[in-house]
Amino acid sequence: MSRLIFILFLFFPIATLGVQDISSDAFSFMLEPFLGYNKQSTTGSGTEEGEAKNLLFGTRLGGQFVGVQTGIDYRVATGNYFTTQGQRKYEYSQTAFGVFLGYATPFLLRPYFILQLSTKASIIPNNTVRTLRGKGRLFGLSLFLSVCSLNLEYLSTEWNSIEEGGATRTLSDTDSKGVNFSVSWPFNF
């Protein structure tokens, strides 16, 4: 039993190195890389309806003052797109750039909102590239652990245009909705 207590006392300072001090009144810079899983469905006219399942990675860079966090968010998702008609599988990648606003509560939770100013998705069927462009919103909740954070996000993207073979068309009523689950490592400086 004494060995277990000794190991815990040894491990605790190492485990708390990544913990952010959310009670501090001082301004701090924030860097938060993340890695996770993205699953979303696309519906509407102008493109094949389907579901994307992707590996998600990116980072948030910004500042924090009295628990309020704000900054920029950049993310990349890469994986596959499965159509609902014909059950075809295409290569898929998506990038998004936006701004975020969050609040780190004293209860080790952080609700946050991300406004994606630019979102671009590429679907690659038969060596041609279909590029969708749009804007989106994410609502998230983070649970802070000793070294990392667990993040759950609901996303909604409205696609404005699609480009294929050099021709661009405007899309109406085409959107994607889904969820992201990720692990992040928040650092404050």
mmCIF file of C-alpha atoms in Angstrom, residues 20-189:
data_model
loop_
_atom_site.group_PDB
_atom_site.id
_atom_site.type_symbol
_atom_site.label_atom_id
_atom_site.label_comp_id
_atom_site.label_asym_id
_atom_site.label_seq_id
_atom_site.Cartn_x
_atom_site.Cartn_y
_atom_site.Cartn_z
ATOM 1 C CA GLN A 20 -4.517 24.767 -17.401
ATOM 2 C CA ASP A 21 -5.117 27.182 -14.544
ATOM 3 C CA ILE A 22 -8.680 28.275 -15.243
ATOM 4 C CA SER A 23 -8.949 30.266 -12.024
ATOM 5 C CA SER A 24 -6.218 32.742 -12.933
ATOM 6 C CA ASP A 25 -7.109 36.371 -13.607
ATOM 7 C CA ALA A 26 -4.016 36.838 -15.780
ATOM 8 C CA PHE A 27 -4.135 36.788 -19.565
ATOM 9 C CA SER A 28 -2.536 33.742 -21.162
ATOM 10 C CA PHE A 29 -1.921 32.549 -24.693
ATOM 11 C CA MET A 30 -3.542 29.260 -25.584
ATOM 12 C CA LEU A 31 -2.437 26.501 -27.968
ATOM 13 C CA GLU A 32 -4.655 23.426 -28.225
ATOM 14 C CA PRO A 33 -3.855 20.730 -30.815
ATOM 15 C CA PHE A 34 -6.490 18.007 -31.205
ATOM 16 C CA LEU A 35 -6.997 14.628 -32.850
ATOM 17 C CA GLY A 36 -10.292 12.825 -33.276
ATOM 18 C CA TYR A 37 -13.067 11.304 -35.365
ATOM 19 C CA ASN A 38 -15.641 13.054 -37.573
ATOM 20 C CA LYS A 39 -18.921 11.583 -38.831
ATOM 21 C CA GLN A 40 -21.345 13.687 -40.881
ATOM 22 C CA SER A 41 -24.211 13.259 -43.344
ATOM 23 C CA THR A 42 -24.773 15.445 -46.400
ATOM 24 C CA THR A 43 -28.257 16.016 -47.801
ATOM 25 C CA GLY A 44 -29.758 18.322 -50.401
ATOM 26 C CA SER A 45 -29.848 18.970 -54.093
ATOM 27 C CA GLY A 46 -26.822 19.339 -56.355
ATOM 28 C CA THR A 47 -24.606 16.608 -54.919
ATOM 29 C CA GLU A 48 -24.817 12.929 -54.054
ATOM 30 C CA GLU A 49 -26.242 12.420 -50.585
ATOM 31 C CA GLY A 50 -24.054 10.394 -48.306
ATOM 32 C CA GLU A 51 -22.052 10.061 -45.137
ATOM 33 C CA ALA A 52 -18.441 10.975 -44.411
ATOM 34 C CA LYS A 53 -16.330 9.163 -41.835
ATOM 35 C CA ASN A 54 -13.000 10.874 -41.212
ATOM 36 C CA LEU A 55 -9.911 11.227 -39.107
ATOM 37 C CA LEU A 56 -9.943 14.783 -37.726
ATOM 38 C CA PHE A 57 -6.981 16.874 -36.598
ATOM 39 C CA GLY A 58 -6.235 20.546 -36.097
ATOM 40 C CA THR A 59 -5.483 23.231 -33.567
ATOM 41 C CA ARG A 60 -6.962 26.189 -31.743
ATOM 42 C CA LEU A 61 -4.745 29.209 -31.123
ATOM 43 C CA GLY A 62 -5.835 32.176 -29.046
ATOM 44 C CA GLY A 63 -5.983 33.667 -25.606
ATOM 45 C CA GLN A 64 -7.709 33.271 -22.278
ATOM 46 C CA PHE A 65 -8.681 35.812 -19.645
ATOM 47 C CA VAL A 66 -10.811 35.040 -16.571
ATOM 48 C CA GLY A 67 -11.951 31.761 -18.146
ATOM 49 C CA VAL A 68 -13.103 33.321 -21.438
ATOM 50 C CA GLN A 69 -11.259 31.824 -24.400
ATOM 51 C CA THR A 70 -11.189 33.191 -27.930
ATOM 52 C CA GLY A 71 -9.052 32.751 -31.019
ATOM 53 C CA ILE A 72 -8.816 30.918 -34.332
ATOM 54 C CA ASP A 73 -9.591 27.301 -35.165
ATOM 55 C CA TYR A 74 -8.142 25.344 -38.074
ATOM 56 C CA ARG A 75 -9.058 21.726 -38.788
ATOM 57 C CA VAL A 76 -8.542 19.050 -41.420
ATOM 58 C CA ALA A 77 -10.610 15.887 -41.876
ATOM 59 C CA THR A 78 -9.612 13.079 -44.205
ATOM 60 C CA GLY A 79 -11.273 9.758 -44.911
ATOM 61 C CA ASN A 80 -14.083 8.316 -47.002
ATOM 62 C CA TYR A 81 -17.485 9.420 -48.317
ATOM 63 C CA PHE A 82 -20.157 6.734 -48.705
ATOM 64 C CA THR A 83 -23.098 7.576 -50.996
ATOM 65 C CA THR A 84 -26.618 6.534 -50.016
ATOM 66 C CA GLN A 85 -27.587 5.824 -53.648
ATOM 67 C CA GLY A 86 -25.571 2.993 -55.125
ATOM 68 C CA GLN A 87 -23.415 2.525 -52.015
ATOM 69 C CA ARG A 88 -20.273 3.943 -53.616
ATOM 70 C CA LYS A 89 -17.139 4.853 -51.636
ATOM 71 C CA TYR A 90 -15.120 7.969 -52.535
ATOM 72 C CA GLU A 91 -12.024 9.611 -51.104
ATOM 73 C CA TYR A 92 -12.923 12.654 -49.000
ATOM 74 C CA SER A 93 -11.060 15.547 -47.389
ATOM 75 C CA GLN A 94 -12.254 18.701 -45.680
ATOM 76 C CA THR A 95 -10.551 21.811 -44.322
ATOM 77 C CA ALA A 96 -12.122 24.532 -42.214
ATOM 78 C CA PHE A 97 -10.951 27.842 -40.784
ATOM 79 C CA GLY A 98 -12.913 29.751 -38.180
ATOM 80 C CA VAL A 99 -13.054 31.643 -34.908
ATOM 81 C CA PHE A 100 -13.998 30.239 -31.524
ATOM 82 C CA LEU A 101 -15.381 31.528 -28.250
ATOM 83 C CA GLY A 102 -15.485 29.420 -25.108
ATOM 84 C CA TYR A 103 -15.664 29.601 -21.349
ATOM 85 C CA ALA A 104 -13.606 27.360 -19.033
ATOM 86 C CA THR A 105 -15.866 26.826 -16.027
ATOM 87 C CA PRO A 106 -14.525 25.981 -12.556
ATOM 88 C CA PHE A 107 -16.254 22.573 -12.929
ATOM 89 C CA LEU A 108 -13.649 21.359 -15.479
ATOM 90 C CA LEU A 109 -16.097 21.846 -18.356
ATOM 91 C CA ARG A 110 -15.855 24.213 -21.298
ATOM 92 C CA PRO A 111 -18.811 25.002 -23.548
ATOM 93 C CA TYR A 112 -17.687 26.641 -26.792
ATOM 94 C CA PHE A 113 -18.871 27.837 -30.182
ATOM 95 C CA ILE A 114 -16.923 27.830 -33.466
ATOM 96 C CA LEU A 115 -17.986 29.905 -36.451
ATOM 97 C CA GLN A 116 -16.375 28.414 -39.555
ATOM 98 C CA LEU A 117 -15.737 31.287 -41.943
ATOM 99 C CA SER A 118 -14.454 29.065 -44.740
ATOM 100 C CA THR A 119 -15.068 25.349 -45.245
ATOM 101 C CA LYS A 120 -13.904 23.361 -48.259
ATOM 102 C CA ALA A 121 -14.591 19.674 -48.921
ATOM 103 C CA SER A 122 -13.242 17.568 -51.781
ATOM 104 C CA ILE A 123 -14.956 14.386 -52.935
ATOM 105 C CA ILE A 124 -12.927 12.354 -55.431
ATOM 106 C CA PRO A 125 -14.987 9.938 -57.563
ATOM 107 C CA ASN A 126 -13.296 8.335 -60.614
ATOM 108 C CA ASN A 127 -10.206 10.620 -60.705
ATOM 109 C CA THR A 128 -12.289 13.820 -60.862
ATOM 110 C CA VAL A 129 -12.526 16.249 -57.975
ATOM 111 C CA ARG A 130 -15.769 17.770 -56.712
ATOM 112 C CA THR A 131 -15.071 20.699 -54.417
ATOM 113 C CA LEU A 132 -17.798 22.008 -52.132
ATOM 114 C CA ARG A 133 -17.445 25.403 -50.441
ATOM 115 C CA GLY A 134 -19.478 26.770 -47.572
ATOM 116 C CA LYS A 135 -19.667 28.013 -43.987
ATOM 117 C CA GLY A 136 -20.509 26.250 -40.778
ATOM 118 C CA ARG A 137 -21.099 26.279 -37.049
ATOM 119 C CA LEU A 138 -19.959 23.971 -34.266
ATOM 120 C CA PHE A 139 -21.228 23.743 -30.715
ATOM 121 C CA GLY A 140 -18.892 21.882 -28.380
ATOM 122 C CA LEU A 141 -18.366 20.761 -24.827
ATOM 123 C CA SER A 142 -14.958 19.866 -23.356
ATOM 124 C CA LEU A 143 -14.196 17.879 -20.245
ATOM 125 C CA PHE A 144 -10.775 18.782 -18.810
ATOM 126 C CA LEU A 145 -8.723 15.857 -17.503
ATOM 127 C CA SER A 146 -5.268 16.025 -15.936
ATOM 128 C CA VAL A 147 -3.243 15.907 -19.173
ATOM 129 C CA CYS A 148 -5.830 16.285 -21.954
ATOM 130 C CA SER A 149 -9.410 17.273 -22.743
ATOM 131 C CA LEU A 150 -12.217 15.210 -24.236
ATOM 132 C CA ASN A 151 -14.302 17.187 -26.752
ATOM 133 C CA LEU A 152 -17.734 16.452 -28.187
ATOM 134 C CA GLU A 153 -18.981 18.741 -30.995
ATOM 135 C CA TYR A 154 -22.158 19.050 -33.031
ATOM 136 C CA LEU A 155 -21.498 20.511 -36.488
ATOM 137 C CA SER A 156 -23.677 22.040 -39.167
ATOM 138 C CA THR A 157 -22.286 23.154 -42.538
ATOM 139 C CA GLU A 158 -24.206 24.946 -45.300
ATOM 140 C CA TRP A 159 -22.688 24.362 -48.725
ATOM 141 C CA ASN A 160 -22.912 27.361 -51.095
ATOM 142 C CA SER A 161 -21.203 26.101 -54.251
ATOM 143 C CA ILE A 162 -19.744 23.053 -55.956
ATOM 144 C CA GLU A 163 -16.934 23.015 -58.513
ATOM 145 C CA GLU A 164 -16.383 20.085 -60.856
ATOM 146 C CA GLY A 165 -14.311 20.026 -64.022
ATOM 147 C CA GLY A 166 -13.697 23.793 -63.941
ATOM 148 C CA ALA A 167 -17.419 24.664 -63.780
ATOM 149 C CA THR A 168 -18.878 26.152 -60.589
ATOM 150 C CA ARG A 169 -22.552 25.842 -59.659
ATOM 151 C CA THR A 170 -24.456 27.465 -56.823
ATOM 152 C CA LEU A 171 -26.059 25.080 -54.341
ATOM 153 C CA SER A 172 -29.264 25.660 -52.424
ATOM 154 C CA ASP A 173 -30.607 23.618 -49.519
ATOM 155 C CA THR A 174 -27.479 21.460 -49.314
ATOM 156 C CA ASP A 175 -25.979 20.926 -45.887
ATOM 157 C CA SER A 176 -24.029 18.549 -43.683
ATOM 158 C CA LYS A 177 -24.744 17.718 -40.068
ATOM 159 C CA GLY A 178 -22.767 15.493 -37.770
ATOM 160 C CA VAL A 179 -20.628 15.015 -34.693
ATOM 161 C CA ASN A 180 -16.952 15.184 -33.827
ATOM 162 C CA PHE A 181 -15.225 13.456 -30.944
ATOM 163 C CA SER A 182 -11.660 14.479 -30.215
ATOM 164 C CA VAL A 183 -8.905 14.506 -27.632
ATOM 165 C CA SER A 184 -7.020 17.785 -27.233
ATOM 166 C CA TRP A 185 -3.981 18.925 -25.304
ATOM 167 C CA PRO A 186 -4.500 22.506 -24.042
ATOM 168 C CA PHE A 187 -1.382 24.550 -23.252
ATOM 169 C CA ASN A 188 -1.428 28.029 -21.725
ATOM 170 C CA PHE A 189 1.611 30.321 -21.801
#
